[in-house]
Amino acid sequence: MASLDKALAAVVSTLGGEQREGQVQMLHAVDAALRERHHLLVQAGTGTGKSVAYLLPSIVYAMERNTCVVISTATLALQQQLVGRDLPRIADALEPVLGRRPTFAVAKGRHHYICKARLNTSVEPEDDDDDQAALFAAPTTRLGKEAKRVRTWAYKTATGDREELEPSPDPRVWRALSVAGNECVGADKCRWGSECFTEKVRAEALDADVVITNHAMLAIHYIDGHQLLPEHSAVIVDEGHELADRVTGQATEELTALYLERAASKARKVLAPALVVALEESADDLRMSLDELAGANPRRIVLDVAEMGEGAADFFVGLRALVPTLTAIRDIVGECLAELSTLSKSDPDAETEVLAARSIAKVALTEINTVAARLLKLRDDDVAWLERGEGRAPVIRVAPLVVSHLLSEDFFGDVPVVVTSATLTLGGSFEPIARSLGLIAPEKGLVDEADADDFVDPEWDEDGTQIEPKAANAESRFLHEWESLDVGTPFDASSQGVLYIAKHLPPPSRDGLGDEQLAELTRLIVAAGGRTLALFSSWRGVEKAAAHLATALPLAGLNAKVLVQKRGDVVADLVRQFARDTTSILLGTVSLWQGVDVPGESCSLVIIDRIPFPRPDDPLHAARAQRIDRAGGSGFRSVAVPRAALLLAQGAGRLLRTQQDRGMVAVLDSRLASANYAGFLLQSMPDFWKTTDPDVATAAIARLGTQLGL
């Protein structure tokens, strides 16, 4: 314990500032969890110094025991912050205290690094090999210039890491010069294995005290069973509120006609022409089948309706109609894989280029075979749906209904796990997040009927606050031993920020922002003099607001730049522009709700267009809610409300990033003031000073601008 306190004092002295009560509390709780080997959930608000609070005990614990602690993040931005800024400075401070410099390394997927085999053996592409074609584009075209830029960098870089290359490379060029982990032939068989960037990084990780990875790698290691991380004795999960979603994404598979065409292109280099032709024909059949299903349905079509009850037959026709096509795909792909296996056994010592071509073809075919087989024998806990994908082409996706059981069984085992985030309590309780992680049993309807009596749904009081469930068999609800801690935040939200709820506005409609909401949006932005981050629950909302403000702001006499997020935009670039121009306005959705860190006057007003409930056509959330409803619970209360609470808390958290920040969060959804679930949502947000009076809100944000001299 003394060494931990000395370590903290050394780090605080080096980094500047002072020890914070919440940081010290969290530091000792993490240390206890590692040493006593129990799981821990820690909510640490912005400004706590959360990274230091888990990095220090992890480093001290690892160095004392000559072991390794894995730290996982949801975003590359945080991963880069830890590796590029926090850990080097902490290591400098700790070296004189601990007797040697702590070591750290990064564990990222192989596709994040240049593959030297690809770099040195690129060949003229087949006609439909888009990725390889990117490397051979005419040097005068935009794509050709991009390929030249990436290649020039690739021959000079010491790391081969895509994050080093700015601006970010075109995805087509990068795919042509990198490989996925399951496409690699292995360092021992590769001519460039001794120079491999990925192998070098993984070798460094084997000897590191702390290894920084991401949630996707964590899922592949623990859930899929691929040993991508070094042996370790503890795991810290930062941005833990995103873990379940990231694991779900890793467990989601998809199938399109384009995937079959690309697999055929890859197989053409190693398989007999007859098999390639059969693959191409199966791609045509799949395209026609999916086009027919999706033709009259512009939105998503849920194909998994095994338990939808009466009236499900019309929906079930969709999946049943695909059975012949999926069966044919499974059969021909199986033949191709058998042929590849025969080739590998008969010629195991082929040239690296041949081995690589076989490996790439095998990966593409195996993925297709896995999805086809999964769709043909859909599990009770799988959800399948059809939607428009890249280029509006129909795509089938299949995902697990929940991943809590996977996390419970495979992740929360003997190794202590610490999960932390600024947002881990929803409605004042850790239980919703704990349930999604598999620490608590899921609601009825999401578990086997044989076990359903052991589980209960959350209960609510009259003001929307969640009540501790009372179950006859309560102990069975807790699947693992875990502790929780909320260390708060050094910010005083009630004096630093205002929460304005536009109670006078009509409830949002399905058509998006109405005239009243647009007028309120404009009025608030003008009063703030710009300096606004506006968060929308749909792209349609972003586009409608952008069109309205283009006319309304000049008429109101506000000359401020409006930055509009578009599909595919690099969010980091937009945020940098927003931070530099202190009067600008940034409109966005999805990715801007979380992770945006813009302290100071640039972000003095955060506007949220509506309570961010899941879309009605979101297959996973809709299926979860339906199954809970059928089991006698409330899918809306158990699924939609906690999801909205999480996003609201994250969105509101964009306002206060330092103790000097001041501003307002404005929610243009009157339901936050009147609905019976409003109490739960408000308990999940910072404790701002609240008002529903539009005049008071306008005066408050205008007064702030005057104080800032704007």
XYZ file of C-alpha atoms in Angstrom:
710
model
C 0.000 0.000 0.000
C 2.866 2.364 0.843
C 4.421 1.793 -2.569
C 1.097 2.650 -4.193
C 0.796 5.921 -2.294
C 4.411 6.813 -3.147
C 3.725 5.970 -6.775
C 0.704 8.272 -6.858
C 2.637 11.099 -5.239
C 5.425 10.704 -7.800
C 3.023 10.698 -10.741
C 1.023 13.691 -9.494
C 4.282 15.587 -8.941
C 5.477 14.799 -12.471
C 2.170 15.480 -14.209
C 1.325 18.530 -12.098
C -1.939 19.198 -10.316
C -3.025 17.588 -7.078
C -4.448 14.338 -5.782
C -8.223 14.110 -6.099
C -10.402 12.380 -3.551
C -12.255 10.275 -6.136
C -9.012 9.314 -7.842
C -7.443 8.106 -4.581
C -10.608 6.208 -3.668
C -10.695 4.492 -7.064
C -6.961 3.739 -7.010
C -7.235 1.820 -3.727
C -10.428 0.035 -4.827
C -8.728 -1.173 -8.031
C -5.688 -2.258 -6.048
C -7.914 -4.235 -3.645
C -9.761 -5.901 -6.515
C -6.485 -7.052 -8.096
C -4.978 -8.306 -4.857
C -8.152 -9.881 -3.450
C -9.086 -11.182 -6.908
C -12.676 -10.010 -7.190
C -14.555 -8.192 -9.937
C -15.236 -4.471 -9.605
C -17.433 -1.911 -11.358
C -16.230 1.677 -10.882
C -18.060 4.752 -12.107
C -15.639 7.678 -12.306
C -16.923 10.923 -13.736
C -15.007 13.184 -16.094
C -12.186 14.966 -14.304
C -11.582 12.201 -11.767
C -8.255 11.177 -13.246
C -9.617 7.732 -14.015
C -6.731 6.594 -16.237
C -4.115 7.203 -13.558
C -6.377 5.567 -10.969
C -6.304 2.231 -12.784
C -2.887 2.453 -14.485
C -0.932 2.910 -11.246
C -2.286 -0.104 -9.317
C -2.037 -2.203 -12.478
C 1.630 -1.319 -12.963
C 2.540 -1.813 -9.295
C 0.666 -5.125 -9.137
C 2.276 -6.401 -12.364
C 5.808 -5.407 -11.379
C 5.554 -6.848 -7.844
C 4.346 -10.207 -9.175
C 6.256 -10.304 -12.454
C 2.993 -10.657 -14.324
C 0.950 -8.741 -16.892
C -2.258 -6.708 -16.651
C -4.346 -6.177 -19.790
C -6.147 -2.861 -20.236
C -8.904 -2.686 -22.840
C -10.483 0.414 -24.400
C -13.433 0.828 -26.742
C -11.849 3.473 -28.959
C -8.536 3.874 -30.731
C -8.472 7.470 -29.480
C -8.228 6.377 -25.844
C -5.799 3.613 -26.767
C -3.532 6.172 -28.438
C -3.881 8.544 -25.459
C -2.787 5.842 -23.029
C 0.159 4.664 -25.112
C 1.251 7.982 -26.589
C 0.729 10.321 -23.629
C -0.244 8.828 -20.269
C 1.954 5.729 -19.976
C 5.273 7.319 -21.085
C 4.868 10.103 -18.510
C 3.766 7.700 -15.788
C 6.689 5.380 -16.563
C 9.135 8.298 -16.218
C 7.660 9.186 -12.825
C 7.623 5.611 -11.501
C 11.104 4.490 -12.509
C 12.868 5.998 -9.473
C 10.096 4.806 -7.131
C 9.802 1.206 -8.361
C 13.453 0.584 -9.228
C 12.980 0.065 -12.945
C 10.987 1.633 -15.731
C 7.563 0.008 -16.218
C 7.096 -1.504 -19.660
C 3.995 -1.378 -21.820
C 2.907 -2.527 -25.243
C -0.071 -2.455 -27.594
C -2.084 -5.417 -28.848
C -4.111 -4.589 -31.942
C -5.453 -6.678 -34.772
C -3.081 -7.677 -37.559
C -5.080 -5.583 -40.026
C -3.864 -2.421 -38.279
C -0.361 -3.036 -39.665
C 1.194 -3.108 -43.122
C 1.828 -6.666 -44.307
C 5.291 -6.824 -45.872
C 4.309 -9.852 -47.913
C 1.437 -7.886 -49.466
C 3.649 -4.825 -49.887
C 6.317 -6.729 -51.783
C 4.201 -9.188 -53.764
C 1.198 -7.201 -55.024
C 0.183 -8.561 -58.415
C -2.090 -7.286 -61.149
C -5.656 -7.761 -59.885
C -8.468 -9.786 -61.277
C -11.174 -7.621 -62.841
C -13.393 -7.713 -59.760
C -10.670 -7.483 -57.110
C -11.390 -3.939 -55.957
C -8.785 -3.837 -53.210
C -5.864 -4.886 -55.385
C -7.139 -2.658 -58.174
C -6.682 0.302 -55.839
C -2.917 -0.258 -55.890
C -2.767 -0.210 -59.674
C -4.958 2.822 -60.292
C -3.472 5.381 -62.653
C -1.042 7.579 -60.672
C -2.871 10.697 -61.853
C -6.187 9.657 -60.263
C -7.076 10.397 -56.662
C -6.938 6.702 -55.772
C -3.660 6.253 -57.630
C -2.081 9.146 -55.747
C -3.357 7.701 -52.483
C -1.835 4.299 -53.292
C 1.508 5.948 -54.051
C 1.372 7.929 -50.778
C 0.667 4.840 -48.682
C 3.336 2.768 -50.429
C 5.945 5.495 -49.956
C 5.153 5.628 -46.257
C 5.092 1.831 -45.950
C 8.700 1.507 -47.142
C 9.889 4.095 -44.581
C 7.821 3.398 -41.452
C 9.381 1.741 -38.443
C 6.058 0.617 -36.973
C 3.795 -0.155 -39.948
C 0.895 1.052 -37.792
C -1.993 2.660 -39.680
C -2.469 5.175 -36.849
C 0.905 6.682 -37.716
C -0.276 7.620 -41.216
C -2.069 10.975 -41.520
C -4.471 11.590 -43.017
C -5.997 8.135 -42.614
C -5.502 5.985 -45.715
C -8.249 5.066 -48.163
C -9.768 1.773 -46.903
C -9.374 0.103 -50.319
C -5.659 0.851 -50.454
C -5.140 -0.246 -46.866
C -7.008 -3.531 -47.358
C -4.748 -4.327 -50.296
C -1.631 -3.877 -48.163
C -2.757 -5.559 -44.939
C -4.167 -8.918 -43.886
C -6.646 -10.087 -41.287
C -5.306 -12.383 -38.613
C -6.852 -15.483 -40.127
C -5.419 -14.675 -43.585
C -1.794 -14.713 -42.428
C 0.242 -17.804 -43.361
C 2.348 -17.431 -40.204
C 5.769 -15.913 -39.610
C 7.534 -19.284 -39.946
C 6.163 -19.814 -43.471
C 6.392 -16.223 -44.689
C 9.464 -14.915 -46.515
C 9.087 -11.633 -44.617
C 8.184 -13.205 -41.282
C 11.366 -11.971 -39.561
C 10.475 -8.376 -40.544
C 6.751 -8.578 -39.699
C 5.459 -5.516 -37.864
C 2.723 -7.464 -36.061
C 5.100 -10.155 -34.844
C 7.447 -7.483 -33.496
C 4.640 -5.815 -31.521
C 3.389 -9.131 -30.148
C 6.901 -10.082 -29.039
C 7.113 -6.801 -27.108
C 3.758 -7.557 -25.478
C 5.054 -10.870 -24.108
C 7.487 -9.034 -21.831
C 5.342 -6.013 -20.942
C 3.950 -5.185 -17.520
C 0.870 -3.598 -19.066
C -0.690 -4.394 -22.454
C -3.190 -1.990 -24.001
C -5.775 -3.589 -26.268
C -9.356 -2.970 -27.421
C -12.716 -4.574 -26.731
C -12.779 -6.380 -30.085
C -9.436 -8.090 -29.401
C -10.622 -8.913 -25.900
C -13.720 -10.594 -27.357
C -11.713 -12.593 -29.888
C -9.348 -13.759 -27.147
C -11.960 -14.680 -24.542
C -15.145 -15.397 -26.484
C -13.746 -16.840 -29.722
C -10.885 -18.605 -27.957
C -8.033 -17.281 -30.134
C -4.974 -16.581 -27.987
C -4.163 -13.055 -29.164
C -3.155 -11.609 -25.796
C -0.163 -12.572 -23.651
C -0.703 -14.500 -20.443
C -2.099 -12.090 -17.850
C -3.465 -12.087 -14.320
C -6.021 -9.242 -14.470
C -8.057 -7.172 -16.926
C -9.078 -3.512 -16.713
C -11.936 -2.506 -19.035
C -12.145 1.242 -19.635
C -15.153 2.664 -21.501
C -16.882 -0.383 -20.015
C -20.365 0.831 -20.914
C -19.525 -0.147 -24.501
C -18.205 -3.647 -23.822
C -21.456 -5.569 -24.446
C -22.106 -3.721 -27.720
C -18.546 -4.279 -28.947
C -18.741 -7.989 -28.124
C -22.092 -8.160 -29.931
C -20.500 -6.526 -32.964
C -17.677 -9.043 -32.895
C -20.215 -11.899 -32.738
C -22.324 -10.511 -35.614
C -21.865 -12.100 -39.030
C -23.194 -11.107 -42.431
C -23.640 -12.431 -45.934
C -24.027 -10.640 -49.268
C -23.696 -11.521 -52.919
C -20.631 -9.272 -53.059
C -18.862 -11.413 -50.456
C -19.395 -14.454 -52.648
C -18.078 -12.607 -55.694
C -14.969 -11.525 -53.805
C -14.448 -15.071 -52.540
C -14.715 -16.329 -56.124
C -12.103 -13.778 -57.189
C -9.726 -14.958 -54.485
C -10.446 -18.634 -55.253
C -9.726 -18.079 -58.964
C -6.018 -17.926 -58.138
C -5.923 -21.353 -56.474
C -8.977 -23.447 -57.473
C -10.254 -25.150 -60.608
C -12.349 -22.958 -62.964
C -15.462 -25.116 -62.541
C -15.574 -24.452 -58.809
C -15.060 -20.723 -59.355
C -17.919 -20.612 -61.870
C -20.188 -22.397 -59.398
C -19.306 -19.799 -56.745
C -20.135 -16.986 -59.152
C -23.463 -18.589 -59.998
C -24.313 -18.927 -56.310
C -23.564 -15.215 -55.911
C -26.031 -14.419 -58.717
C -28.673 -16.629 -57.100
C -28.213 -14.970 -53.725
C -28.428 -11.496 -55.236
C -31.699 -12.305 -56.969
C -33.167 -13.871 -53.823
C -32.207 -10.951 -51.603
C -33.327 -8.353 -54.138
C -36.717 -10.042 -54.317
C -37.083 -10.049 -50.532
C -35.853 -6.497 -50.065
C -37.431 -4.995 -53.169
C -40.684 -3.865 -51.603
C -39.201 -3.262 -48.138
C -36.900 -0.230 -47.849
C -36.346 -0.818 -44.143
C -35.021 -3.785 -42.207
C -36.799 -7.135 -42.331
C -36.385 -9.363 -39.287
C -36.015 -12.936 -40.506
C -35.823 -14.643 -37.125
C -39.387 -15.093 -35.982
C -39.290 -18.558 -34.508
C -40.992 -17.286 -31.340
C -43.046 -14.393 -32.706
C -46.337 -16.143 -31.984
C -49.470 -16.002 -34.093
C -49.191 -14.064 -37.316
C -45.507 -14.893 -37.689
C -45.984 -17.006 -40.803
C -45.845 -14.034 -43.146
C -42.469 -13.036 -41.768
C -41.097 -16.556 -41.599
C -41.614 -16.915 -45.349
C -38.581 -14.637 -45.786
C -36.068 -16.954 -44.171
C -37.735 -20.096 -45.523
C -37.504 -18.717 -49.055
C -33.725 -18.443 -48.701
C -33.185 -22.048 -47.603
C -32.519 -23.501 -51.115
C -30.078 -20.707 -51.955
C -28.289 -20.929 -48.607
C -28.063 -24.707 -48.893
C -26.505 -24.445 -52.360
C -24.009 -21.874 -51.077
C -23.054 -24.074 -48.142
C -22.547 -27.073 -50.428
C -20.395 -25.379 -53.097
C -18.322 -23.524 -50.533
C -17.804 -26.822 -48.724
C -16.470 -28.365 -51.953
C -14.072 -25.461 -52.400
C -12.788 -25.771 -48.854
C -12.272 -29.518 -49.288
C -10.255 -28.878 -52.446
C -8.115 -26.286 -50.667
C -7.455 -28.786 -47.876
C -6.333 -31.362 -50.448
C -3.992 -28.844 -52.082
C -2.453 -27.897 -48.730
C -1.760 -31.535 -47.867
C -0.310 -32.368 -51.278
C 1.891 -29.241 -51.491
C 2.626 -27.965 -47.973
C 5.932 -26.288 -48.938
C 4.685 -24.092 -51.754
C 5.999 -20.583 -52.277
C 4.898 -17.904 -49.807
C 2.744 -16.236 -52.468
C 0.874 -19.491 -53.145
C 0.381 -20.231 -49.446
C -0.871 -16.684 -48.892
C -3.326 -16.964 -51.806
C -4.690 -20.237 -50.426
C -4.984 -18.782 -46.928
C -6.836 -15.697 -48.167
C -9.250 -17.784 -50.220
C -9.802 -20.184 -47.317
C -10.650 -17.339 -44.927
C -13.169 -15.789 -47.320
C -14.836 -19.135 -48.017
C -14.873 -20.225 -44.372
C -16.620 -17.029 -43.304
C -19.328 -17.547 -45.931
C -19.741 -21.200 -44.989
C -20.082 -20.316 -41.295
C -22.790 -17.710 -41.905
C -24.760 -19.932 -44.297
C -24.699 -22.814 -41.810
C -25.690 -20.506 -38.965
C -28.674 -19.170 -40.927
C -29.801 -22.647 -41.944
C -29.867 -23.732 -38.305
C -30.706 -20.550 -36.434
C -30.283 -20.848 -32.668
C -32.934 -19.639 -30.258
C -30.599 -16.891 -29.074
C -29.770 -15.641 -32.587
C -31.512 -12.837 -34.447
C -31.294 -12.595 -38.239
C -32.378 -9.691 -40.391
C -32.149 -8.271 -43.899
C -31.271 -4.654 -44.607
C -29.675 -2.378 -47.171
C -25.894 -2.315 -46.894
C -23.031 -0.868 -48.928
C -24.296 0.682 -52.142
C -27.868 -0.152 -51.075
C -27.202 -3.840 -51.762
C -29.196 -6.186 -49.494
C -27.225 -7.872 -46.712
C -28.239 -10.587 -44.246
C -26.933 -10.136 -40.722
C -27.138 -12.552 -37.819
C -26.243 -11.717 -34.232
C -26.723 -13.124 -30.732
C -29.771 -11.765 -28.943
C -27.605 -11.001 -25.903
C -23.930 -11.609 -25.114
C -24.221 -11.516 -21.325
C -24.055 -15.305 -21.111
C -20.881 -15.337 -23.236
C -19.230 -12.742 -21.016
C -20.412 -14.521 -17.883
C -19.076 -17.889 -18.955
C -15.882 -16.938 -20.773
C -14.729 -13.567 -19.448
C -15.669 -13.240 -15.777
C -13.791 -16.313 -14.648
C -10.776 -16.695 -12.388
C -9.021 -13.527 -13.559
C -10.212 -10.388 -11.703
C -11.880 -7.859 -13.996
C -12.277 -4.154 -13.263
C -14.850 -2.360 -15.432
C -14.850 1.425 -15.376
C -16.509 4.315 -17.183
C -17.960 7.744 -16.537
C -21.357 6.107 -17.158
C -21.986 2.821 -15.349
C -25.052 3.663 -13.266
C -28.390 4.048 -15.009
C -31.315 5.316 -12.982
C -28.967 5.441 -10.010
C -28.182 1.696 -10.179
C -25.292 -0.447 -11.419
C -27.707 -3.300 -12.169
C -28.575 -2.516 -15.824
C -24.892 -2.505 -16.815
C -24.098 -5.495 -14.584
C -26.928 -7.396 -16.266
C -25.631 -6.604 -19.765
C -22.179 -7.860 -18.749
C -23.420 -11.161 -17.335
C -22.690 -10.403 -13.692
C -26.430 -10.554 -13.042
C -28.799 -12.942 -14.772
C -30.782 -11.428 -17.666
C -34.502 -10.701 -17.694
C -37.099 -13.368 -18.332
C -37.465 -14.062 -22.011
C -33.733 -13.780 -22.649
C -32.886 -17.032 -20.836
C -33.841 -20.681 -21.087
C -37.352 -21.287 -19.784
C -36.006 -23.938 -17.388
C -34.058 -21.217 -15.563
C -36.597 -18.426 -15.904
C -37.946 -18.687 -12.349
C -34.563 -17.659 -10.972
C -34.623 -14.312 -12.736
C -36.641 -11.160 -12.224
C -37.341 -7.990 -14.137
C -36.404 -4.609 -12.715
C -39.123 -2.807 -10.754
C -39.860 0.914 -10.765
C -41.452 3.328 -8.329
C -43.887 6.092 -9.261
C -41.245 8.663 -10.221
C -39.454 6.231 -12.517
C -36.676 5.224 -10.132
C -35.525 1.610 -10.331
C -36.188 -0.400 -7.167
C -33.937 -3.165 -5.917
C -35.706 -6.324 -7.144
C -37.182 -8.604 -4.521
C -36.846 -12.202 -5.622
C -37.556 -15.361 -3.709
C -34.325 -16.787 -5.084
C -32.371 -13.526 -5.172
C -28.923 -15.056 -4.781
C -29.240 -16.908 -8.078
C -29.512 -13.590 -9.878
C -25.870 -12.820 -9.103
C -23.760 -15.029 -11.322
C -20.411 -13.769 -10.002
C -19.106 -12.004 -6.934
C -18.567 -8.336 -7.679
C -18.386 -4.999 -5.959
C -19.373 -1.543 -7.174
C -18.157 1.956 -6.451
C -19.154 5.422 -7.636
C -16.354 7.896 -6.929
C -18.279 10.823 -8.366
C -16.649 13.745 -10.154
C -14.766 16.855 -9.045
C -17.193 18.917 -11.096
C -20.104 20.696 -9.442
C -22.701 20.100 -12.138
C -25.379 22.123 -10.350
C -23.274 25.290 -10.440
C -21.370 24.660 -13.672
C -24.245 23.633 -15.917
C -27.929 24.084 -16.658
C -30.281 21.390 -17.936
C -33.055 22.947 -19.967
C -35.963 20.697 -20.918
C -38.231 22.258 -23.542
C -41.440 21.184 -21.829
C -43.590 23.527 -23.939
C -42.725 21.764 -27.204
C -44.954 19.023 -28.641
C -43.576 15.480 -28.342
C -41.290 14.489 -31.234
C -43.006 12.909 -34.218
C -41.866 10.090 -36.462
C -41.202 12.680 -39.161
C -38.308 14.079 -37.159
C -37.783 17.685 -36.126
C -40.907 19.805 -36.425
C -41.090 23.549 -36.986
C -41.286 24.217 -33.233
C -38.152 22.185 -32.507
C -36.247 23.858 -35.354
C -37.261 27.302 -34.088
C -36.114 26.387 -30.558
C -32.828 25.021 -31.926
C -32.189 28.288 -33.759
C -33.166 30.478 -30.799
C -30.759 28.688 -28.448
C -27.838 28.701 -30.889
C -28.269 32.420 -31.579
C -28.459 33.168 -27.840
C -25.234 31.185 -27.305
C -23.449 32.932 -30.172
C -22.728 29.563 -31.774
C -20.444 27.435 -29.562
C -22.904 24.549 -29.919
C -22.664 20.786 -30.229
C -26.044 19.565 -31.493
C -26.661 15.825 -31.163
C -29.364 14.110 -33.199
C -30.800 10.623 -32.985
C -30.929 10.183 -36.781
C -29.183 11.319 -39.941
C -32.463 12.773 -41.109
C -32.452 15.074 -38.083
C -28.920 16.257 -38.877
C -29.799 16.980 -42.500
C -33.053 18.775 -41.657
C -31.357 20.938 -39.011
C -28.470 21.792 -41.348
C -30.850 22.908 -44.094
C -32.867 25.021 -41.662
C -29.862 26.695 -40.013
C -28.310 27.585 -43.355
C -31.159 30.073 -43.803
C -32.213 30.840 -40.233
C -28.854 31.845 -38.733
C -28.016 34.575 -41.286
C -31.534 35.961 -40.886
C -30.960 36.107 -37.124
C -27.685 37.956 -37.655
C -25.378 35.125 -36.528
C -22.336 34.633 -38.728
C -21.050 31.292 -37.434
C -19.675 28.299 -39.293
C -21.921 25.244 -39.283
C -20.023 21.939 -39.397
C -22.230 19.050 -40.501
C -21.284 15.430 -39.957
C -21.895 13.229 -42.999
C -21.862 9.476 -43.333
C -18.293 8.241 -43.497
C -16.727 11.431 -42.096
C -13.630 11.157 -39.911
C -15.063 12.369 -36.610
C -11.681 13.447 -35.209
C -11.213 15.952 -38.050
C -14.644 17.504 -37.439
C -14.029 17.763 -33.709
C -10.678 19.478 -34.257
C -12.342 22.080 -36.498
C -15.078 22.588 -33.914
C -12.550 23.084 -31.110
C -10.448 25.570 -33.110
C -13.347 27.805 -34.163
C -14.862 28.933 -30.864
C -18.085 30.233 -32.443
C -18.750 27.240 -34.698
C -21.688 24.840 -34.529
C -21.257 21.088 -34.964
C -24.247 18.962 -35.985
C -23.900 15.200 -35.775
C -25.237 11.833 -34.769
C -24.153 8.402 -33.491
C -20.386 8.767 -32.989
C -20.567 12.314 -31.608
C -22.724 11.280 -28.643
C -19.716 9.613 -27.007
C -16.012 10.357 -26.724
C -16.008 13.992 -27.906
C -13.705 15.953 -25.598
C -13.803 19.701 -26.295
C -13.116 21.715 -23.127
C -13.555 25.469 -23.016
C -15.888 27.927 -24.676
C -16.147 26.102 -28.036
C -18.679 23.714 -26.487
C -20.835 25.864 -24.206
C -24.171 24.528 -25.394
C -25.097 20.890 -26.033
C -28.463 20.409 -27.723
C -30.106 16.967 -27.818
C -32.980 16.720 -30.259
C -34.886 13.898 -28.543
C -34.618 11.065 -26.048
C -32.444 8.561 -27.946
C -34.622 5.467 -27.721
C -33.569 2.606 -30.020
C -35.119 2.772 -33.475
C -38.285 0.654 -33.752
C -36.706 -1.268 -36.619
C -33.456 -2.000 -34.775
C -33.489 -5.817 -34.937
C -31.572 -6.570 -31.755
C -33.303 -4.121 -29.452
C -36.719 -4.908 -30.938
C -36.209 -8.667 -30.582
C -35.004 -8.328 -26.982
C -37.973 -6.162 -26.061
C -40.460 -8.499 -27.758
C -39.160 -11.565 -25.951
C -39.275 -9.827 -22.575
C -42.848 -8.676 -23.316
C -43.892 -12.231 -24.176
C -42.394 -13.474 -20.900
C -44.593 -11.058 -18.971
C -42.049 -8.273 -18.448
C -41.734 -4.841 -19.994
C -39.384 -4.751 -22.942
C -39.637 -0.983 -23.098
C -38.591 -0.592 -19.471
C -35.892 -3.261 -19.616
C -34.367 -2.488 -23.027
C -35.374 0.876 -24.488
C -35.237 3.033 -21.344
C -31.772 1.907 -20.116
C -30.384 2.284 -23.638
C -31.747 5.819 -23.894
C -30.442 6.636 -20.412
C -26.929 5.550 -21.380
C -26.840 7.703 -24.500
C -28.422 10.683 -22.729
C -25.788 10.491 -20.011
C -23.013 10.231 -22.577
C -24.422 13.094 -24.654
C -24.854 15.371 -21.639
C -21.339 14.458 -20.564
C -19.915 16.356 -23.556
C -20.590 19.679 -21.794
C -18.314 19.715 -18.751
C -14.773 18.555 -19.475
C -12.884 20.689 -16.926
C -13.715 22.409 -13.632
C -13.648 25.745 -15.442
C -16.277 24.816 -18.036
C -19.727 26.401 -17.877
C -22.712 25.843 -20.113
C -26.078 24.314 -20.827
C -27.539 21.029 -22.020
C -30.849 21.589 -23.807
C -33.166 18.662 -24.542
C -35.866 19.458 -27.110
C -38.051 16.558 -26.004
C -40.870 17.409 -23.580
C -41.166 13.770 -22.512
C -38.073 14.226 -20.332
C -40.211 16.481 -18.122
C -43.499 14.595 -18.204
C -43.151 10.861 -18.960
C -43.344 8.316 -16.149
C -39.851 7.064 -17.017
C -38.351 10.601 -16.909
C -37.066 10.127 -13.348
C -34.928 7.173 -14.406
C -33.446 9.143 -17.294
C -32.744 12.228 -15.185
C -31.034 10.139 -12.501
C -28.657 8.900 -15.188
C -27.580 12.429 -16.183
C -25.303 14.917 -14.357
C -27.066 16.792 -11.572
C -27.370 20.088 -13.437
C -29.523 22.987 -12.267
C -32.802 22.381 -14.105
C -35.351 24.611 -15.803
C -38.243 24.186 -18.216
C -38.677 27.917 -18.802
C -37.490 28.919 -22.302
C -36.915 32.545 -21.310
C -34.800 31.554 -18.332
C -32.792 29.177 -20.513
C -32.193 31.777 -23.231
C -31.145 34.393 -20.700
C -28.774 31.943 -18.980
C -26.913 30.927 -22.122
C -26.795 34.514 -23.395
C -25.424 35.680 -20.031
C -22.678 33.083 -20.228
C -21.647 34.447 -23.614
C -21.445 37.944 -22.142
C -19.257 36.674 -19.286
C -16.912 35.104 -21.823
C -16.724 38.390 -23.692
C -18.393 36.998 -26.814
